[in-house]
PDB file of C-alpha atoms in Angstrom:
ATOM      1  CA  UNK A 374      -8.775  10.175  12.221  1.00  0.00           C
ATOM      2  CA  UNK A 375      -6.842   6.690  11.993  1.00  0.00           C
ATOM      3  CA  UNK A 376      -2.591   6.944  11.908  1.00  0.00           C
ATOM      4  CA  UNK A 377      -0.095   4.426  12.099  1.00  0.00           C
ATOM      5  CA  UNK A 378       3.605   4.843  13.706  1.00  0.00           C
ATOM      6  CA  UNK A 379       6.298   2.967  12.852  1.00  0.00           C
ATOM      7  CA  UNK A 380       8.955   3.979  15.194  1.00  0.00           C
ATOM      8  CA  UNK A 381      12.091   2.233  13.738  1.00  0.00           C
ATOM      9  CA  UNK A 382      13.087   3.689  10.428  1.00  0.00           C
ATOM     10  CA  UNK A 383      15.798   1.272   9.862  1.00  0.00           C
ATOM     11  CA  UNK A 384      16.610  -2.140  11.602  1.00  0.00           C
ATOM     12  CA  UNK A 385      20.061  -4.009  11.108  1.00  0.00           C
ATOM     13  CA  UNK A 386      19.836  -7.776  11.915  1.00  0.00           C
ATOM     14  CA  UNK A 387      22.153 -10.765  11.310  1.00  0.00           C
ATOM     15  CA  UNK A 388      21.260 -13.702   9.218  1.00  0.00           C
ATOM     16  CA  UNK A 389      19.382 -16.127  11.582  1.00  0.00           C
ATOM     17  CA  UNK A 390      18.315 -13.977  14.153  1.00  0.00           C
ATOM     18  CA  UNK A 391      15.032 -13.005  15.159  1.00  0.00           C
ATOM     19  CA  UNK A 392      13.401  -9.837  14.020  1.00  0.00           C
ATOM     20  CA  UNK A 393      10.423  -7.811  15.537  1.00  0.00           C
ATOM     21  CA  UNK A 394       9.136  -4.546  13.454  1.00  0.00           C
ATOM     22  CA  UNK A 395       6.974  -2.384  15.612  1.00  0.00           C
ATOM     23  CA  UNK A 396       3.548  -0.724  14.628  1.00  0.00           C
ATOM     24  CA  UNK A 397       0.965   1.429  17.152  1.00  0.00           C
ATOM     25  CA  UNK A 398      -2.092   2.537  15.533  1.00  0.00           C
ATOM     26  CA  UNK A 399      -4.623   5.282  16.493  1.00  0.00           C
ATOM     27  CA  UNK A 400      -8.131   4.576  15.677  1.00  0.00           C
ATOM     28  CA  UNK A 401     -11.442   4.911  17.514  1.00  0.00           C
ATOM     29  CA  UNK A 402     -12.238   1.415  17.199  1.00  0.00           C
ATOM     30  CA  UNK A 403     -10.366  -1.933  16.528  1.00  0.00           C
ATOM     31  CA  UNK A 404      -9.389  -1.400  12.817  1.00  0.00           C
ATOM     32  CA  UNK A 405      -8.447  -4.119  10.122  1.00  0.00           C
ATOM     33  CA  UNK A 406      -4.509  -4.414  10.266  1.00  0.00           C
ATOM     34  CA  UNK A 407      -2.118  -5.412   7.712  1.00  0.00           C
ATOM     35  CA  UNK A 408       1.419  -5.946   7.196  1.00  0.00           C
ATOM     36  CA  UNK A 409       2.941  -5.594   3.353  1.00  0.00           C
ATOM     37  CA  UNK A 410       6.651  -6.120   2.216  1.00  0.00           C
ATOM     38  CA  UNK A 411       8.339  -4.140  -0.433  1.00  0.00           C
ATOM     39  CA  UNK A 412      11.070  -5.154  -2.160  1.00  0.00           C
ATOM     40  CA  UNK A 413      13.382  -2.373  -4.009  1.00  0.00           C
ATOM     41  CA  UNK A 414      11.162  -0.910  -6.918  1.00  0.00           C
ATOM     42  CA  UNK A 415       8.462  -3.414  -6.585  1.00  0.00           C
ATOM     43  CA  UNK A 416       4.840  -3.314  -5.415  1.00  0.00           C
ATOM     44  CA  UNK A 417       3.591  -4.562  -2.048  1.00  0.00           C
ATOM     45  CA  UNK A 418       3.148  -8.026  -1.295  1.00  0.00           C
ATOM     46  CA  UNK A 419       0.775  -8.862   1.605  1.00  0.00           C
ATOM     47  CA  UNK A 420       2.497 -10.801   4.350  1.00  0.00           C
ATOM     48  CA  UNK A 421      -0.435 -11.214   6.947  1.00  0.00           C
ATOM     49  CA  UNK A 422      -3.964  -9.649   7.927  1.00  0.00           C
ATOM     50  CA  UNK A 423      -5.826  -9.315  11.192  1.00  0.00           C
ATOM     51  CA  UNK A 424      -9.475  -8.687  11.161  1.00  0.00           C
ATOM     52  CA  UNK A 425     -10.957 -10.732  14.275  1.00  0.00           C
ATOM     53  CA  UNK A 426     -10.477 -13.410  16.293  1.00  0.00           C
ATOM     54  CA  UNK A 427      -6.807 -14.950  17.457  1.00  0.00           C
ATOM     55  CA  UNK A 428      -4.977 -12.151  18.113  1.00  0.00           C
ATOM     56  CA  UNK A 429      -1.732 -13.908  16.705  1.00  0.00           C
ATOM     57  CA  UNK A 430      -1.795 -14.148  13.216  1.00  0.00           C
ATOM     58  CA  UNK A 431       0.414 -16.361  10.975  1.00  0.00           C
ATOM     59  CA  UNK A 432       1.517 -15.328   7.568  1.00  0.00           C
ATOM     60  CA  UNK A 433       3.727 -15.982   4.548  1.00  0.00           C
ATOM     61  CA  UNK A 434       7.286 -16.424   4.681  1.00  0.00           C
ATOM     62  CA  UNK A 435       7.303 -17.424   8.162  1.00  0.00           C
ATOM     63  CA  UNK A 436       6.192 -14.389   9.633  1.00  0.00           C
ATOM     64  CA  UNK A 437       3.640 -13.757  12.400  1.00  0.00           C
ATOM     65  CA  UNK A 438       2.126 -10.630  13.914  1.00  0.00           C
ATOM     66  CA  UNK A 439       0.472 -10.247  17.254  1.00  0.00           C
ATOM     67  CA  UNK A 440      -2.752  -7.604  17.550  1.00  0.00           C
ATOM     68  CA  UNK A 441      -2.566  -6.255  21.333  1.00  0.00           C
ATOM     69  CA  UNK A 442      -5.691  -4.040  21.609  1.00  0.00           C
ATOM     70  CA  UNK A 443      -4.693  -2.855  25.284  1.00  0.00           C
ATOM     71  CA  UNK A 444      -1.206  -1.095  23.612  1.00  0.00           C
ATOM     72  CA  UNK A 445      -3.038  -0.683  20.053  1.00  0.00           C
ATOM     73  CA  UNK A 446       0.026  -2.447  18.686  1.00  0.00           C
ATOM     74  CA  UNK A 447       0.624  -4.851  15.790  1.00  0.00           C
ATOM     75  CA  UNK A 448       4.214  -5.913  15.751  1.00  0.00           C
ATOM     76  CA  UNK A 449       5.536  -7.995  13.374  1.00  0.00           C
ATOM     77  CA  UNK A 450       8.053 -11.147  14.016  1.00  0.00           C
ATOM     78  CA  UNK A 451      10.106 -13.773  12.587  1.00  0.00           C
ATOM     79  CA  UNK A 452      12.020 -15.945  14.267  1.00  0.00           C
ATOM     80  CA  UNK A 453      15.082 -16.738  12.116  1.00  0.00           C
ATOM     81  CA  UNK A 454      15.754 -13.929   9.658  1.00  0.00           C
ATOM     82  CA  UNK A 455      16.980 -15.074   5.979  1.00  0.00           C
ATOM     83  CA  UNK A 456      19.203 -12.584   3.327  1.00  0.00           C
ATOM     84  CA  UNK A 457      15.753 -12.784   1.192  1.00  0.00           C
ATOM     85  CA  UNK A 458      13.800 -10.771   4.011  1.00  0.00           C
ATOM     86  CA  UNK A 459      15.802  -7.549   3.268  1.00  0.00           C
ATOM     87  CA  UNK A 460      13.315  -5.111   2.263  1.00  0.00           C
ATOM     88  CA  UNK A 461      11.015  -2.368   3.293  1.00  0.00           C
ATOM     89  CA  UNK A 462       7.826  -3.163   5.463  1.00  0.00           C
ATOM     90  CA  UNK A 463       4.667  -1.179   5.856  1.00  0.00           C
ATOM     91  CA  UNK A 464       2.048  -1.934   8.498  1.00  0.00           C
ATOM     92  CA  UNK A 465      -1.629  -0.526   7.298  1.00  0.00           C
ATOM     93  CA  UNK A 466      -4.907   0.037   8.977  1.00  0.00           C
ATOM     94  CA  UNK A 467      -8.167  -0.330   7.072  1.00  0.00           C
ATOM     95  CA  UNK A 468     -11.359   0.964   8.880  1.00  0.00           C
ATOM     96  CA  UNK A 469     -14.451  -0.774   9.594  1.00  0.00           C
ATOM     97  CA  UNK A 470     -16.773   1.755   8.206  1.00  0.00           C
ATOM     98  CA  UNK A 471     -17.721   2.379   4.663  1.00  0.00           C
ATOM     99  CA  UNK A 472     -14.342   4.242   4.195  1.00  0.00           C
ATOM    100  CA  UNK A 473     -11.950   1.569   2.709  1.00  0.00           C
ATOM    101  CA  UNK A 474      -8.671   3.345   1.980  1.00  0.00           C
ATOM    102  CA  UNK A 475      -5.652   2.123   3.900  1.00  0.00           C
ATOM    103  CA  UNK A 476      -3.461   4.206   6.030  1.00  0.00           C
ATOM    104  CA  UNK A 477       0.201   3.537   5.952  1.00  0.00           C
ATOM    105  CA  UNK A 478       2.887   4.008   8.532  1.00  0.00           C
ATOM    106  CA  UNK A 479       6.436   5.422   6.710  1.00  0.00           C
ATOM    107  CA  UNK A 480       7.920   1.814   7.059  1.00  0.00           C
ATOM    108  CA  UNK A 481      10.836   0.023   8.455  1.00  0.00           C
ATOM    109  CA  UNK A 482      13.816  -0.867   6.183  1.00  0.00           C
ATOM    110  CA  UNK A 483      15.413  -4.152   7.370  1.00  0.00           C
ATOM    111  CA  UNK A 484      18.937  -4.896   6.177  1.00  0.00           C
ATOM    112  CA  UNK A 485      20.152  -8.373   6.763  1.00  0.00           C
ATOM    113  CA  UNK A 486      23.758  -8.912   7.497  1.00  0.00           C
ATOM    114  CA  UNK A 487      25.799 -12.133   7.034  1.00  0.00           C
TER     115      UNK A 487
ATOM    116  CA  UNK B 767      -1.678 -15.883 -11.526  1.00  0.00           C
ATOM    117  CA  UNK B 768      -3.244 -12.882 -13.060  1.00  0.00           C
ATOM    118  CA  UNK B 769      -2.557 -10.177 -10.240  1.00  0.00           C
ATOM    119  CA  UNK B 770      -2.917  -6.508 -10.517  1.00  0.00           C
ATOM    120  CA  UNK B 771      -0.740  -5.246 -13.491  1.00  0.00           C
ATOM    121  CA  UNK B 772       0.310  -1.413 -14.038  1.00  0.00           C
ATOM    122  CA  UNK B 773       1.811  -0.155 -17.261  1.00  0.00           C
ATOM    123  CA  UNK B 774       4.264   1.302 -17.805  1.00  0.00           C
ATOM    124  CA  UNK B 775       6.740   0.346 -15.004  1.00  0.00           C
ATOM    125  CA  UNK B 776       8.642   3.561 -15.778  1.00  0.00           C
ATOM    126  CA  UNK B 777       8.094   7.058 -17.358  1.00  0.00           C
ATOM    127  CA  UNK B 778      10.416   9.708 -17.435  1.00  0.00           C
ATOM    128  CA  UNK B 779       8.937  12.828 -18.516  1.00  0.00           C
ATOM    129  CA  UNK B 780       9.843  16.428 -18.821  1.00  0.00           C
ATOM    130  CA  UNK B 781       7.981  19.106 -16.659  1.00  0.00           C
ATOM    131  CA  UNK B 782       4.832  20.316 -18.372  1.00  0.00           C
ATOM    132  CA  UNK B 783       4.257  17.277 -20.323  1.00  0.00           C
ATOM    133  CA  UNK B 784       1.073  15.057 -19.587  1.00  0.00           C
ATOM    134  CA  UNK B 785       1.368  11.351 -18.522  1.00  0.00           C
ATOM    135  CA  UNK B 786      -1.104   8.555 -18.412  1.00  0.00           C
ATOM    136  CA  UNK B 787      -0.724   5.435 -16.513  1.00  0.00           C
ATOM    137  CA  UNK B 788      -3.077   2.209 -16.478  1.00  0.00           C
ATOM    138  CA  UNK B 789      -4.170  -0.271 -13.954  1.00  0.00           C
ATOM    139  CA  UNK B 790      -5.545  -3.742 -14.770  1.00  0.00           C
ATOM    140  CA  UNK B 791      -7.163  -5.142 -11.642  1.00  0.00           C
ATOM    141  CA  UNK B 792      -7.694  -8.708 -10.480  1.00  0.00           C
ATOM    142  CA  UNK B 793     -10.730  -9.631 -12.520  1.00  0.00           C
ATOM    143  CA  UNK B 794     -13.362 -10.531 -10.235  1.00  0.00           C
ATOM    144  CA  UNK B 795     -12.304  -6.870  -8.007  1.00  0.00           C
ATOM    145  CA  UNK B 796     -14.748  -4.223  -8.171  1.00  0.00           C
ATOM    146  CA  UNK B 797     -12.935  -1.829  -6.055  1.00  0.00           C
ATOM    147  CA  UNK B 798     -10.131  -0.095  -7.237  1.00  0.00           C
ATOM    148  CA  UNK B 799      -7.671   2.415  -5.492  1.00  0.00           C
ATOM    149  CA  UNK B 800      -4.803   4.575  -6.641  1.00  0.00           C
ATOM    150  CA  UNK B 801      -1.881   5.700  -4.249  1.00  0.00           C
ATOM    151  CA  UNK B 802       0.956   7.423  -4.510  1.00  0.00           C
ATOM    152  CA  UNK B 803       4.389   6.655  -2.395  1.00  0.00           C
ATOM    153  CA  UNK B 804       7.358   9.094  -2.069  1.00  0.00           C
ATOM    154  CA  UNK B 805      10.878   8.226  -1.328  1.00  0.00           C
ATOM    155  CA  UNK B 806      10.970   7.237   2.256  1.00  0.00           C
ATOM    156  CA  UNK B 807       7.508   6.918   2.711  1.00  0.00           C
ATOM    157  CA  UNK B 808       4.687   5.040   3.028  1.00  0.00           C
ATOM    158  CA  UNK B 809       1.381   4.935   0.390  1.00  0.00           C
ATOM    159  CA  UNK B 810      -0.670   7.780   0.575  1.00  0.00           C
ATOM    160  CA  UNK B 811      -4.261   7.123  -0.767  1.00  0.00           C
ATOM    161  CA  UNK B 812      -5.278   9.224  -4.070  1.00  0.00           C
ATOM    162  CA  UNK B 813      -8.623   7.786  -5.082  1.00  0.00           C
ATOM    163  CA  UNK B 814     -10.911   5.008  -4.731  1.00  0.00           C
ATOM    164  CA  UNK B 815     -13.488   3.480  -7.494  1.00  0.00           C
ATOM    165  CA  UNK B 816     -16.334   0.850  -6.938  1.00  0.00           C
ATOM    166  CA  UNK B 817     -17.276  -0.625 -10.346  1.00  0.00           C
ATOM    167  CA  UNK B 818     -17.024   2.689 -12.431  1.00  0.00           C
ATOM    168  CA  UNK B 819     -18.012   5.130 -10.010  1.00  0.00           C
ATOM    169  CA  UNK B 820     -15.175   7.257  -7.973  1.00  0.00           C
ATOM    170  CA  UNK B 821     -16.298   7.407  -5.033  1.00  0.00           C
ATOM    171  CA  UNK B 822     -13.747   9.300  -2.792  1.00  0.00           C
ATOM    172  CA  UNK B 823     -10.677  11.398  -3.938  1.00  0.00           C
ATOM    173  CA  UNK B 824      -8.104  12.836  -1.732  1.00  0.00           C
ATOM    174  CA  UNK B 825      -6.788  16.423  -1.278  1.00  0.00           C
ATOM    175  CA  UNK B 826      -3.435  15.251  -2.659  1.00  0.00           C
ATOM    176  CA  UNK B 827      -5.476  14.847  -5.818  1.00  0.00           C
ATOM    177  CA  UNK B 828      -4.990  18.184  -7.414  1.00  0.00           C
ATOM    178  CA  UNK B 829      -7.079  19.575 -10.422  1.00  0.00           C
ATOM    179  CA  UNK B 830      -3.964  18.286 -12.869  1.00  0.00           C
ATOM    180  CA  UNK B 831      -4.893  14.835 -11.509  1.00  0.00           C
ATOM    181  CA  UNK B 832      -7.790  12.764 -13.288  1.00  0.00           C
ATOM    182  CA  UNK B 833      -8.869   9.320 -12.925  1.00  0.00           C
ATOM    183  CA  UNK B 834     -11.217   7.263 -14.547  1.00  0.00           C
ATOM    184  CA  UNK B 835     -12.281   3.535 -14.930  1.00  0.00           C
ATOM    185  CA  UNK B 836     -14.564   3.318 -17.701  1.00  0.00           C
ATOM    186  CA  UNK B 837     -17.075   0.139 -17.878  1.00  0.00           C
ATOM    187  CA  UNK B 838     -15.584  -0.762 -14.020  1.00  0.00           C
ATOM    188  CA  UNK B 839     -12.500  -2.691 -15.613  1.00  0.00           C
ATOM    189  CA  UNK B 840      -9.122  -1.119 -16.030  1.00  0.00           C
ATOM    190  CA  UNK B 841      -8.284   2.439 -14.826  1.00  0.00           C
ATOM    191  CA  UNK B 842      -6.033   5.201 -16.043  1.00  0.00           C
ATOM    192  CA  UNK B 843      -4.762   8.099 -13.919  1.00  0.00           C
ATOM    193  CA  UNK B 844      -3.474  10.960 -16.055  1.00  0.00           C
ATOM    194  CA  UNK B 845      -1.340  13.455 -14.750  1.00  0.00           C
ATOM    195  CA  UNK B 846      -1.718  17.125 -16.833  1.00  0.00           C
ATOM    196  CA  UNK B 847       1.076  19.490 -16.685  1.00  0.00           C
ATOM    197  CA  UNK B 848       3.635  17.682 -14.576  1.00  0.00           C
ATOM    198  CA  UNK B 849       5.867  19.149 -12.158  1.00  0.00           C
ATOM    199  CA  UNK B 850       8.721  17.981 -10.430  1.00  0.00           C
ATOM    200  CA  UNK B 851       7.041  17.502  -7.402  1.00  0.00           C
ATOM    201  CA  UNK B 852       4.767  14.778  -9.181  1.00  0.00           C
ATOM    202  CA  UNK B 853       7.788  12.165  -9.046  1.00  0.00           C
ATOM    203  CA  UNK B 854       6.937   9.364  -7.166  1.00  0.00           C
ATOM    204  CA  UNK B 855       6.017   5.694  -7.394  1.00  0.00           C
ATOM    205  CA  UNK B 856       2.021   5.346  -8.522  1.00  0.00           C
ATOM    206  CA  UNK B 857       0.757   2.382  -7.214  1.00  0.00           C
ATOM    207  CA  UNK B 858      -2.786   0.604  -7.877  1.00  0.00           C
ATOM    208  CA  UNK B 859      -4.445  -1.823  -5.852  1.00  0.00           C
ATOM    209  CA  UNK B 860      -7.867  -3.759  -5.960  1.00  0.00           C
ATOM    210  CA  UNK B 861     -10.195  -5.642  -3.726  1.00  0.00           C
ATOM    211  CA  UNK B 862     -13.486  -7.386  -3.669  1.00  0.00           C
ATOM    212  CA  UNK B 863     -16.680  -6.270  -1.740  1.00  0.00           C
ATOM    213  CA  UNK B 864     -17.640  -9.781  -0.948  1.00  0.00           C
ATOM    214  CA  UNK B 865     -19.125  -8.183   2.376  1.00  0.00           C
ATOM    215  CA  UNK B 866     -17.151  -7.844   5.721  1.00  0.00           C
ATOM    216  CA  UNK B 867     -13.403  -7.155   5.651  1.00  0.00           C
ATOM    217  CA  UNK B 868     -11.520  -6.914   2.357  1.00  0.00           C
ATOM    218  CA  UNK B 869      -7.813  -7.122   1.370  1.00  0.00           C
ATOM    219  CA  UNK B 870      -6.093  -4.999  -1.246  1.00  0.00           C
ATOM    220  CA  UNK B 871      -4.115  -6.287  -3.459  1.00  0.00           C
ATOM    221  CA  UNK B 872      -1.301  -4.093  -5.204  1.00  0.00           C
ATOM    222  CA  UNK B 873       0.227  -4.038  -8.687  1.00  0.00           C
ATOM    223  CA  UNK B 874       3.912  -3.588  -9.323  1.00  0.00           C
ATOM    224  CA  UNK B 875       3.711   0.288  -9.286  1.00  0.00           C
ATOM    225  CA  UNK B 876       4.433   2.807 -12.207  1.00  0.00           C
ATOM    226  CA  UNK B 877       7.361   5.240 -10.822  1.00  0.00           C
ATOM    227  CA  UNK B 878       7.568   8.525 -12.389  1.00  0.00           C
ATOM    228  CA  UNK B 879      10.472  10.904 -12.740  1.00  0.00           C
ATOM    229  CA  UNK B 880       9.685  14.479 -14.038  1.00  0.00           C
ATOM    230  CA  UNK B 881      12.564  16.369 -15.152  1.00  0.00           C
TER     231      UNK B 881
END
């Protein structure tokens, strides 16, 4: 069965500092990988996705993520955080077989301090 | 921009009452998913439709839950005899099976509080 681990429940970062959110997955093959962001009381917005090809993917709002097969990781990064980046971030995996549901990590809450 | 929409956005009900939520997917998407999210957790899969056919149901979906997608358009999720443990955010997502990888786009969710 597939699973996703986000080791950091909560991260606090200063505005303008860099941010890295960790994601590790367990799956028998290379899954499809996603990062979503959720603002309080809102639905999920897709930040970026990895299906194949270049292991460094660019997303919206200045985010990027790197797929590392050897580490089963898909960490999310942003070079300079803005106050509006305060939100909850979810990593998700979707299988490549005929089973289309996403499996999500528990999420990482990001607080941005001035 | 016609994204995924959900109604109502918030619902407060008393234990034992029935509730129904609606999801309108992106118009050209043939796949529709329901997820449940409790506080401090990631979304958990409940069920999924391809067109009007319900193809998979999670063990989380007890007999009190039923979902439909008549004519392969909007979907409804009904919870009968609600319990306090049903309090959660219910998220709908849709995607298009255009071949190969697909991306699920989420609606704003319906937050349910059972008193």
